[in-house]
mmCIF file of C-alpha atoms and ligand atoms in Angstrom:
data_model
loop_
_atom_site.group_PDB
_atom_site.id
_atom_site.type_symbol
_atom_site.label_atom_id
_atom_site.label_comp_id
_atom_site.label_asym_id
_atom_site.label_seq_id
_atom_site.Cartn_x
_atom_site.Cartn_y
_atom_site.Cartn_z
ATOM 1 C CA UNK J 213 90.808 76.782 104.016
ATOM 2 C CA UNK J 214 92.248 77.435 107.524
ATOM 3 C CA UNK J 215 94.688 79.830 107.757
ATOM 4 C CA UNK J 216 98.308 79.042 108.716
ATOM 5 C CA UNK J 217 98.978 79.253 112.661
ATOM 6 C CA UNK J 218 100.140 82.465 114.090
ATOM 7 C CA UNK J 219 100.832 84.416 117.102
ATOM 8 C CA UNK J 220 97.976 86.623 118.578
ATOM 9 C CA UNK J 221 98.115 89.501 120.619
ATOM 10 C CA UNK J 222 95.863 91.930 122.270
ATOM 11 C CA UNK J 223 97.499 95.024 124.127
ATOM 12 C CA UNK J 224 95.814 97.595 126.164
ATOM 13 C CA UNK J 225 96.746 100.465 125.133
ATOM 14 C CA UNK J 226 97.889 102.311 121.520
ATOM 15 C CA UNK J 227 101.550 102.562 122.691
ATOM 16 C CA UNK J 228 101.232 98.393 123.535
ATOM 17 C CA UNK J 229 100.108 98.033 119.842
ATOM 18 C CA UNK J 230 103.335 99.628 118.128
ATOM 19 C CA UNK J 231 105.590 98.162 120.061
ATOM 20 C CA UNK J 232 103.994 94.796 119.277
ATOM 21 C CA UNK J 233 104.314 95.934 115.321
ATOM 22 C CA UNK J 234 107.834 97.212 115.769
ATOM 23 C CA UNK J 235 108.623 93.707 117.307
ATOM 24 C CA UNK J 236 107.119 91.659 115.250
ATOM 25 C CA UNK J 237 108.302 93.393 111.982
ATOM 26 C CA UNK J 238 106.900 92.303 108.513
ATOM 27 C CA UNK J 239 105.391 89.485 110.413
ATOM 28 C CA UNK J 240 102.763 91.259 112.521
ATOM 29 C CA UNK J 241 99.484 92.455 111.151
ATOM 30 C CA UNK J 242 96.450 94.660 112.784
ATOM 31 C CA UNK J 243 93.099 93.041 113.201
ATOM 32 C CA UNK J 244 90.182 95.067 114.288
ATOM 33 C CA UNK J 245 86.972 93.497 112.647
ATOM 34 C CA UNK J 246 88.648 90.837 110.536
ATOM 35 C CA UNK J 247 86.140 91.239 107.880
ATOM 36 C CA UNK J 248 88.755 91.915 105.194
ATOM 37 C CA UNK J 249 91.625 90.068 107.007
ATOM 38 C CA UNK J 250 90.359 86.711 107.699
ATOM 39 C CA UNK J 251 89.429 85.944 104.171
ATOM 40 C CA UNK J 252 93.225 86.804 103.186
ATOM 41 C CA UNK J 253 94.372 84.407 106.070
ATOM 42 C CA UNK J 254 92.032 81.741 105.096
ATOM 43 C CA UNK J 255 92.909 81.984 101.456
ATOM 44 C CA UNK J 256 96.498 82.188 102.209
ATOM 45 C CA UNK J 257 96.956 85.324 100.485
ATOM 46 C CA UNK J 258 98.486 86.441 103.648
ATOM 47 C CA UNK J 259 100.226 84.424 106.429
ATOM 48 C CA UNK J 260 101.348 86.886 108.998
ATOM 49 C CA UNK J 261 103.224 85.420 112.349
ATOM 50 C CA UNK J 262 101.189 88.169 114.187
ATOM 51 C CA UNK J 263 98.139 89.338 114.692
ATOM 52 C CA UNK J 264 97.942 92.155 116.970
ATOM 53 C CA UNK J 265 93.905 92.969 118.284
ATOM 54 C CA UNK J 266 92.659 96.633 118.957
ATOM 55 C CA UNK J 267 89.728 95.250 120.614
ATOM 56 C CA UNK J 268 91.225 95.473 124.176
ATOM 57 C CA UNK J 269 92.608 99.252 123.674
ATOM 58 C CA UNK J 270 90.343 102.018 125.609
ATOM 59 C CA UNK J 271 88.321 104.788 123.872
ATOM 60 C CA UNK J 272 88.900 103.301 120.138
ATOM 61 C CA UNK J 273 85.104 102.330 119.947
ATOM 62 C CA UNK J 274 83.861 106.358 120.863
ATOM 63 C CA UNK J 275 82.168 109.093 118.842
ATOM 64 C CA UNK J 276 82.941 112.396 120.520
ATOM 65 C CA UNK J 277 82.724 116.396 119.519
ATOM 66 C CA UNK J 278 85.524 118.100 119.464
ATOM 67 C CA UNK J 279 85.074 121.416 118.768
ATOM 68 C CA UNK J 280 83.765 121.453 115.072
ATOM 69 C CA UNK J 281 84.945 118.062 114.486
ATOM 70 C CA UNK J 282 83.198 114.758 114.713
ATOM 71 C CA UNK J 283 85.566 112.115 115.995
ATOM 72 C CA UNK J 284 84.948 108.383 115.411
ATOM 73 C CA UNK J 285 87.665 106.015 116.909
ATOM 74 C CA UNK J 286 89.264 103.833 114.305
ATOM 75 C CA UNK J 287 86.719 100.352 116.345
ATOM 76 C CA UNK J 288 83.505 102.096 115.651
ATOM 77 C CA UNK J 289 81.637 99.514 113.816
ATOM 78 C CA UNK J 290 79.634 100.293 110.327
ATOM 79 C CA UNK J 291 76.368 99.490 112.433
ATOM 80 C CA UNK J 292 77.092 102.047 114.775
ATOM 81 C CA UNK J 293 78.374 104.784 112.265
ATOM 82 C CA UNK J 294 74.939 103.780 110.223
ATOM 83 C CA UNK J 295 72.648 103.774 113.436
ATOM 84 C CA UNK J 296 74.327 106.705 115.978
ATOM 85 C CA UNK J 297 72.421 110.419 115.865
ATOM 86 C CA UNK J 298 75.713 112.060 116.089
ATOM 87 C CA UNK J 299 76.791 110.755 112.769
ATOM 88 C CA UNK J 300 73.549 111.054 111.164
ATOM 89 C CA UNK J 301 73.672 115.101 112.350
ATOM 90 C CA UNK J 302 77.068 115.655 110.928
ATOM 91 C CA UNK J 303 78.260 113.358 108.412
ATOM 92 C CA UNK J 304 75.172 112.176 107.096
ATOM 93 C CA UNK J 305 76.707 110.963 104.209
ATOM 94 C CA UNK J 306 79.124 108.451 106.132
ATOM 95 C CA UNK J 307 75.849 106.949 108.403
ATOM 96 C CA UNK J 308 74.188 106.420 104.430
ATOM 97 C CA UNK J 309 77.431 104.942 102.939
ATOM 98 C CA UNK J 310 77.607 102.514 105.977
ATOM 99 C CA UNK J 311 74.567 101.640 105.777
ATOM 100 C CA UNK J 312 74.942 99.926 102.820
ATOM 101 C CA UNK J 313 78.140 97.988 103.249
ATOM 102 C CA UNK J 314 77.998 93.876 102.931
ATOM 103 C CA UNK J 315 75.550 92.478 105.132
ATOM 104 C CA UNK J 316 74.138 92.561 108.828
ATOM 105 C CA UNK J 317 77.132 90.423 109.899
ATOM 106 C CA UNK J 318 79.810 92.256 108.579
ATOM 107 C CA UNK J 319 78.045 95.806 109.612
ATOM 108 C CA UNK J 320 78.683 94.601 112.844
ATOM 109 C CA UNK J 321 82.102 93.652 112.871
ATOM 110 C CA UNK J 322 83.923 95.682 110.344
ATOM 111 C CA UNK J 323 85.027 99.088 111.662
ATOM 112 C CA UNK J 324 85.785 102.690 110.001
ATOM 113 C CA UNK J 325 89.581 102.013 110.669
ATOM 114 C CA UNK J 326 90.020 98.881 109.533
ATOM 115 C CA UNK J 327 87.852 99.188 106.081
ATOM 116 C CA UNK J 328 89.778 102.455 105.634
ATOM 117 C CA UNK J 329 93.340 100.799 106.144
ATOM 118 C CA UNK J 330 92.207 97.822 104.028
ATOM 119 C CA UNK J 331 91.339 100.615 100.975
ATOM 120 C CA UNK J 332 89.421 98.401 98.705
ATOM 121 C CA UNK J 333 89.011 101.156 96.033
ATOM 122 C CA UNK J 334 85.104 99.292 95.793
ATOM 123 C CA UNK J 335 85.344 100.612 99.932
ATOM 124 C CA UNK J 336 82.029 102.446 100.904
ATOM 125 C CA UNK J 337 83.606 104.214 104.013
ATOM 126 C CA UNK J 338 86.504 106.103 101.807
ATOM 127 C CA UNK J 339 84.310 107.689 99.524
ATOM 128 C CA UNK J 340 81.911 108.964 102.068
ATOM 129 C CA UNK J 341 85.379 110.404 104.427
ATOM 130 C CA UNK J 342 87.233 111.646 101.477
ATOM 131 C CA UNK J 343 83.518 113.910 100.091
ATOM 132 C CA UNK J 344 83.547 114.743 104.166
ATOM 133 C CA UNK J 345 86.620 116.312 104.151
ATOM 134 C CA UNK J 346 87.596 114.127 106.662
ATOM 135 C CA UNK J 347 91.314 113.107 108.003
ATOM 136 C CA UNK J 348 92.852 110.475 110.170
ATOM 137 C CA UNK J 349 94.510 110.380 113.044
ATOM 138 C CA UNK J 350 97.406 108.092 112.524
ATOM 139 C CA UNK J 351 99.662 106.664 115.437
ATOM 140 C CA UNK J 352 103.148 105.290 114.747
ATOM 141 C CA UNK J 353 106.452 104.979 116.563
ATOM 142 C CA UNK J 354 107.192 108.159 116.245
ATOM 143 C CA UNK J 355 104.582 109.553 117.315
ATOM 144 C CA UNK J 356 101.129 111.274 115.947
ATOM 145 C CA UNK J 357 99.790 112.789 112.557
ATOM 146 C CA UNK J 358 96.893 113.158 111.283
ATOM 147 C CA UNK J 359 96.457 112.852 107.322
ATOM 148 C CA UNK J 360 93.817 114.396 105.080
ATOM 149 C CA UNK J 361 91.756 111.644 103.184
ATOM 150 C CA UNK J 362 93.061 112.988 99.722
ATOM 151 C CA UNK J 363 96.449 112.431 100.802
ATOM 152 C CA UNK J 364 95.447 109.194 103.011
ATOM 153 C CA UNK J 365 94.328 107.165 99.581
ATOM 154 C CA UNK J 366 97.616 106.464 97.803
ATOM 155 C CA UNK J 367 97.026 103.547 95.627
ATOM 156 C CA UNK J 368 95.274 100.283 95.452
ATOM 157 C CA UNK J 369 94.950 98.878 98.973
ATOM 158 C CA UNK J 370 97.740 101.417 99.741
ATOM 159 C CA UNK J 371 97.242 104.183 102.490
ATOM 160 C CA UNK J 372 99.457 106.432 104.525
ATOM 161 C CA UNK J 373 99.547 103.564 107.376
ATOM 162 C CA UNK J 374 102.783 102.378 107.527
ATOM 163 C CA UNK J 375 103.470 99.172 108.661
ATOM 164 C CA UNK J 376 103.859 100.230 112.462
ATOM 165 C CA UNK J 377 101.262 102.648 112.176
ATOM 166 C CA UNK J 378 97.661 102.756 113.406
ATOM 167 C CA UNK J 379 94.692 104.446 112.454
ATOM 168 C CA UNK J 380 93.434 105.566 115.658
ATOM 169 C CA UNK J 381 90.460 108.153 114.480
ATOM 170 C CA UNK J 382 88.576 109.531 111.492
ATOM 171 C CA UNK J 383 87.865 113.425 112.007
ATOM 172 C CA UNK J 384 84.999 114.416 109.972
ATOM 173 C CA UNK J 385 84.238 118.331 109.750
ATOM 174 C CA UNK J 386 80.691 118.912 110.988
ATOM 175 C CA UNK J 387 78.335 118.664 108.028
ATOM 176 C CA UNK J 388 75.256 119.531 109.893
ATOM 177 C CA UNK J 389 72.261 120.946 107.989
ATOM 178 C CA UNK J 390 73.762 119.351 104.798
ATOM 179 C CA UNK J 391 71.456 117.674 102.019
ATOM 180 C CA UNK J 392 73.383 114.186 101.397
ATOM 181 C CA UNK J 393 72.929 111.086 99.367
ATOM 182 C CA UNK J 394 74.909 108.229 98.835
ATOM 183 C CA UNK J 395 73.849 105.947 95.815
ATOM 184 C CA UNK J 396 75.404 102.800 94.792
ATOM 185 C CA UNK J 397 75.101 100.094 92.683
ATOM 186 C CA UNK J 398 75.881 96.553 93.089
ATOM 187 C CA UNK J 399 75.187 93.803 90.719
ATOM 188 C CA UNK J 400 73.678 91.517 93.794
ATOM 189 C CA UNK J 401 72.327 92.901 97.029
ATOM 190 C CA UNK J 402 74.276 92.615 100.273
ATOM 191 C CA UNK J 403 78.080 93.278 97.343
ATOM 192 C CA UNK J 404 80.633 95.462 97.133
ATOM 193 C CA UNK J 405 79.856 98.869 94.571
ATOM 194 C CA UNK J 406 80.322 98.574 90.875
ATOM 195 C CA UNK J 407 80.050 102.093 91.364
ATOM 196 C CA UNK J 408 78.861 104.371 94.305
ATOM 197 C CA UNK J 409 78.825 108.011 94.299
ATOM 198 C CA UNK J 410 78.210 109.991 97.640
ATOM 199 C CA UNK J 411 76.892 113.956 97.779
ATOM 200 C CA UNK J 412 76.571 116.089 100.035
ATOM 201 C CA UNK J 413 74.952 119.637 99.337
ATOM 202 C CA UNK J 414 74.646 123.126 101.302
ATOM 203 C CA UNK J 415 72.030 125.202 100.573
ATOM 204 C CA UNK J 416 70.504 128.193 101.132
ATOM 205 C CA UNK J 417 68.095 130.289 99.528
ATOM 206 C CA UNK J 418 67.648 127.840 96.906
ATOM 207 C CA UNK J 419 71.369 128.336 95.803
ATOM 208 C CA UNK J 420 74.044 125.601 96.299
ATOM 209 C CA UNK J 421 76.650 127.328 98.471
ATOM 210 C CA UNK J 422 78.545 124.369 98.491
ATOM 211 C CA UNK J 423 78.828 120.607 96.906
ATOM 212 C CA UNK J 424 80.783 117.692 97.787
ATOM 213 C CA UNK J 425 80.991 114.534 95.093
ATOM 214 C CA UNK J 426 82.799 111.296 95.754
ATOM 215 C CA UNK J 427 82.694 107.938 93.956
ATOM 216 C CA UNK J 428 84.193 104.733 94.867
ATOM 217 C CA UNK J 429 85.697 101.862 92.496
ATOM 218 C CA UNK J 430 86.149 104.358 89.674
ATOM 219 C CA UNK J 431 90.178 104.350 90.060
ATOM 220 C CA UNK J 432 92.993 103.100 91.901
ATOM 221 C CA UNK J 433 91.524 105.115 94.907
ATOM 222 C CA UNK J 434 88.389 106.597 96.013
ATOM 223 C CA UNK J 435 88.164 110.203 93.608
ATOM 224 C CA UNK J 436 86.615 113.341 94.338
ATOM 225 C CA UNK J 437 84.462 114.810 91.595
ATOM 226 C CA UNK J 438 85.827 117.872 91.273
ATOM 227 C CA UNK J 439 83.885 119.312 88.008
ATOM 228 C CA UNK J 440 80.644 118.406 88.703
ATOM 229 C CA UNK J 441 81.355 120.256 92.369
ATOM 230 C CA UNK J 442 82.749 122.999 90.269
ATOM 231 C CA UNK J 443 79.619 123.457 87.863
ATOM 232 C CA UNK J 444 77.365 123.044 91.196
ATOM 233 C CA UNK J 445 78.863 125.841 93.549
ATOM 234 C CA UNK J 446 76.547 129.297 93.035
ATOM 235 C CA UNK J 447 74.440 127.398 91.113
ATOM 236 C CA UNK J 448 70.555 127.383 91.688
ATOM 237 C CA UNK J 449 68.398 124.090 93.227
ATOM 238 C CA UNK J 450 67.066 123.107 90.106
ATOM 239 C CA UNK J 451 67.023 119.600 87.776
ATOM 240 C CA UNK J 452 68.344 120.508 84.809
ATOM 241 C CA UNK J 453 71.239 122.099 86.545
ATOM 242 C CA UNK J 454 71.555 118.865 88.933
ATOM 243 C CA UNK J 455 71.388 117.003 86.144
ATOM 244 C CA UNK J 456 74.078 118.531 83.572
ATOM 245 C CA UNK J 457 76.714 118.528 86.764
ATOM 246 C CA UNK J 458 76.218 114.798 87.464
ATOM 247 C CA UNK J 459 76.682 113.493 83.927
ATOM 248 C CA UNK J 460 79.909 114.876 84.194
ATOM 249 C CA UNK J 461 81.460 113.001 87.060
ATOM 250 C CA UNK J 462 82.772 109.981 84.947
ATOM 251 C CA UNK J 463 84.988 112.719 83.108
ATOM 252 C CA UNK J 464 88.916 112.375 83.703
ATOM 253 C CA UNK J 465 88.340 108.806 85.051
ATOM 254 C CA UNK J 466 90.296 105.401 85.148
ATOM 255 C CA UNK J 467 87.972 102.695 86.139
ATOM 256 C CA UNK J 468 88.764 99.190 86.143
ATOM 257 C CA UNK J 469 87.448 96.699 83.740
ATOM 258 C CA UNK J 470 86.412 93.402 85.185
ATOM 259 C CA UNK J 471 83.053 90.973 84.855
ATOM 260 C CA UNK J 472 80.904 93.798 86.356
ATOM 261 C CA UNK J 473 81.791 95.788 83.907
ATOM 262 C CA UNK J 474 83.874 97.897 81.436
ATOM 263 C CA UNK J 475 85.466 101.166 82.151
ATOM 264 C CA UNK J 476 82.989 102.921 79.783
ATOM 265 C CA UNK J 477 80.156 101.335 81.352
ATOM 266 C CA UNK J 478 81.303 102.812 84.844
ATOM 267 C CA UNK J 479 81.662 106.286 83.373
ATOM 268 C CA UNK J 480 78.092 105.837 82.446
ATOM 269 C CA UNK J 481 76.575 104.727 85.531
ATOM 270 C CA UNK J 482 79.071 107.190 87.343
ATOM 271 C CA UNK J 483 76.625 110.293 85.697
ATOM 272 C CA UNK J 484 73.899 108.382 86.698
ATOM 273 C CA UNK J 485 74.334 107.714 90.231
ATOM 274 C CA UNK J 486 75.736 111.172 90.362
ATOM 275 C CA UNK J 487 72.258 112.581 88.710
ATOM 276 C CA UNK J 488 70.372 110.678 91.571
ATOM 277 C CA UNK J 489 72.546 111.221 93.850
ATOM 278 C CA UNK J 490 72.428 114.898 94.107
ATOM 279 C CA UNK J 491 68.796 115.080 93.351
ATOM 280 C CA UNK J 492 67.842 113.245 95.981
ATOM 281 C CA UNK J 493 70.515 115.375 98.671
ATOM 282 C CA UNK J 494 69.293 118.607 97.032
ATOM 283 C CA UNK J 495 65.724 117.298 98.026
ATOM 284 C CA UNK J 496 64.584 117.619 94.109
ATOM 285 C CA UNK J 497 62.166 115.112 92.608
HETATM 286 C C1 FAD K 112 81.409 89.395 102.028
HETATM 287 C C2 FAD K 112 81.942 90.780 102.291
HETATM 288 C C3 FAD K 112 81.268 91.854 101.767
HETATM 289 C C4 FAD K 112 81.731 93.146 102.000
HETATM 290 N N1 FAD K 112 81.058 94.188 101.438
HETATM 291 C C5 FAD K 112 81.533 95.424 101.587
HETATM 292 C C6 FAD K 112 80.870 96.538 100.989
HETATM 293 O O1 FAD K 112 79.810 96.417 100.353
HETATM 294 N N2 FAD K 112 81.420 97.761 101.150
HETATM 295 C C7 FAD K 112 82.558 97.973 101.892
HETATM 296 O O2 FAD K 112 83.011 99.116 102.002
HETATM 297 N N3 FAD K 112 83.182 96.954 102.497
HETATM 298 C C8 FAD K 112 82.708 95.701 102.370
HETATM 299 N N4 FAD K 112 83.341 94.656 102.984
HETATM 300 C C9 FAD K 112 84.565 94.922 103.785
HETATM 301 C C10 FAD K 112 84.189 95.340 105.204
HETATM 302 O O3 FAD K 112 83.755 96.679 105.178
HETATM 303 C C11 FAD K 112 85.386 95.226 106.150
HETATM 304 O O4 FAD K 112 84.850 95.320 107.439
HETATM 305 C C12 FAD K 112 86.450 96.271 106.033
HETATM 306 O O5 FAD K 112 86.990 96.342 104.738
HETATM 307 C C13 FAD K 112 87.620 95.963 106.953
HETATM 308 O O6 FAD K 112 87.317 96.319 108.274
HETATM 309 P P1 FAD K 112 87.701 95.365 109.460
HETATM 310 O O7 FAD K 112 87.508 96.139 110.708
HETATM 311 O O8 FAD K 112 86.963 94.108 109.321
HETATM 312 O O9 FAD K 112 89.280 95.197 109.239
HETATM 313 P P2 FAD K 112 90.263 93.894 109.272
HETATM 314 O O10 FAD K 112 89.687 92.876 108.365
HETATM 315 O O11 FAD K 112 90.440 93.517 110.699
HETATM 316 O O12 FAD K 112 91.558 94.538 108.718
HETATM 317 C C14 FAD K 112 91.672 94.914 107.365
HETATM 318 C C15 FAD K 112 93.087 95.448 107.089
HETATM 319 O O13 FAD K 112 93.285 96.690 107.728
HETATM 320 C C16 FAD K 112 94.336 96.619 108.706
HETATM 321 N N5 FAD K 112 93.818 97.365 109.861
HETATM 322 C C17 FAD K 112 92.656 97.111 110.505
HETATM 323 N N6 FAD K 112 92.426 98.068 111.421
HETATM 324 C C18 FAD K 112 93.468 98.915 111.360
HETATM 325 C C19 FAD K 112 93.800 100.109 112.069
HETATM 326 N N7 FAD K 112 92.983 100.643 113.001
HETATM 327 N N8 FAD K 112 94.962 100.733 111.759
HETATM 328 C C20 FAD K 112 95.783 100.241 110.804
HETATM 329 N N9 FAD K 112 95.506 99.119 110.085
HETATM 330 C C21 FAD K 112 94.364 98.470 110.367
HETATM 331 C C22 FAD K 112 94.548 95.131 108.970
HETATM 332 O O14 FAD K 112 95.886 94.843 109.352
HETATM 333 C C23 FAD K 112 94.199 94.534 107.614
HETATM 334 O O15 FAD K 112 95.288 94.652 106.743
HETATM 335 C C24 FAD K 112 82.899 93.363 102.794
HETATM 336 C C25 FAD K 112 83.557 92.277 103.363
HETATM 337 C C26 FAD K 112 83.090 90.995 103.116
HETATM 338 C C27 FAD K 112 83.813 89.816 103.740
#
């Protein structure tokens, strides 16, 4: 279906882009990759008056340092977070999670701030940012804030982007030197996750100084999983212990039910991909 005729918009700067949201109210909508967007416009599920691009605003498509922070502007594409050597050296986990999003196609178009904005609780990208400890830098009328994954992921499709607003960044803490592994499963290739779960490991002298779990579609929002990081930290590099944590992360869980499958099925494969997941980052066969 085509979608109903609207108003389009490309300003060159961040400051351009609010004030086109402020004017155009309820009626204006962000598009960065439109891999999420355009099927809602073409369905109809959406029928904004509006569309305001980011594709014409400076510096949203870089990957900088800054200090002990990787930062990746909201335009950076999945390909490019799956393919760049900064990414792979300090969130490993995010260049693995991209990696595995949709197809070629939509690698190349969707971006970190869109898919984050969009919060699909299936989404590849918020698992991987919320393990990182990552934030996001958040522009809005008035003015800047930047917003801690855990408190970014409110509901459903619900973030802490206001209407005005605009994800401008993702700040990801370096994770250099850090095992990581993000495992997912999908019921056809190329889908969204009936379950994902992304680790991320620091060791040292065979002892797991730290662990980071997170799973996507098993809730509202993408969850951290907080005992099996819990029964990993001090803990030695070994299977058994690998393997007692990760059978724990569908504990405390909501998942949905749907025709991939039920919410007891999800807790199951949750401990699975959790097993894998942290053998593999721990470098354990
Ligand atoms: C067939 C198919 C398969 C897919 N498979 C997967 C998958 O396996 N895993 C996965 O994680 N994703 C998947 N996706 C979604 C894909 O990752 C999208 O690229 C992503 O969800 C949205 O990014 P986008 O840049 O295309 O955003 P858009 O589609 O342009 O925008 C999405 C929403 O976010 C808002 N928005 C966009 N950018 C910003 C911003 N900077 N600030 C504030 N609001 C903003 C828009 O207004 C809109 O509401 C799939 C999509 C399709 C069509």
């Amino acid at each position: 279906m085509r979608p109903v005729d609207f108003d389009y918009a490309a300003p060159e700067d961040i400051a351009g882009v609010v004030q086109a949201l402020v004017d155009g109210g309820d009626d204006a909508k962000i598009i960065s990759g439109g891999q999420s967007l355009m099927p809602v416009l073409r369905m109809r599920m959406a029928a904004p008056e509006l569309l305001v691009d980011l594709r014409k605003v400076d510096g949203l498509r870089e990957i900088r340092q800054e200090g002990s922070e990787l930062v990746i502007g909201a335009m950076v594409t999945h390909h490019t977070l799956a393919t760049d050597p900064l990414v792979a050296e300090h969130a490993g986990l995010l260049a693995q999670a991209a990696a595995t999003i949709g197809d070629a196609q939509i690698r190349y178009r969707g971006t970190i701030g869109g898919a984050l904005a969009h919060a699909d609780p299936a989404g590849d990208l918020g698992a991987a940012v919320l393990a990182l400890d990552g934030s996001v830098d958040i522009v809005g009328p008035a003015g800047e804030r930047t917003v801690g994954a855990a408190e970014f992921f409110q509901d459903y499709f619900t973030t802490a982007v206001g209407e005005d607003d605009v994800a401008v960044a993702v700040r990801i803490p370096s994770h250099a030197g850090w095992g990581s592994c993000y495992e997912k499963f999908t019921v056809v290739a190329q889908a969204w996750a009936v379950v994902a779960v992304g680790a991320t490991l620091r060791i040292a002298d065979g002892v797991i100084q730290e662990a980071k779990v997170a799973m996507a579609n098993m809730g509202p929002t993408p969850l951290r999983a907080s005992q099996v990081e819990a029964a990993l930290a001090g803990a030695a590099v070994d299977a058994g212990t690998l393997d007692a944590a990760g059978s724990r992360a569908g504990e405390g869980t909501n998942p949905p039910e749907d025709s991939a499958g039920t919410p007891e099925y999800r807790r199951h494969l949750a401990g699975v991909l959790a097993r894998r997941a942290l053998r593999s980052a721990a470098g354990v066969e």
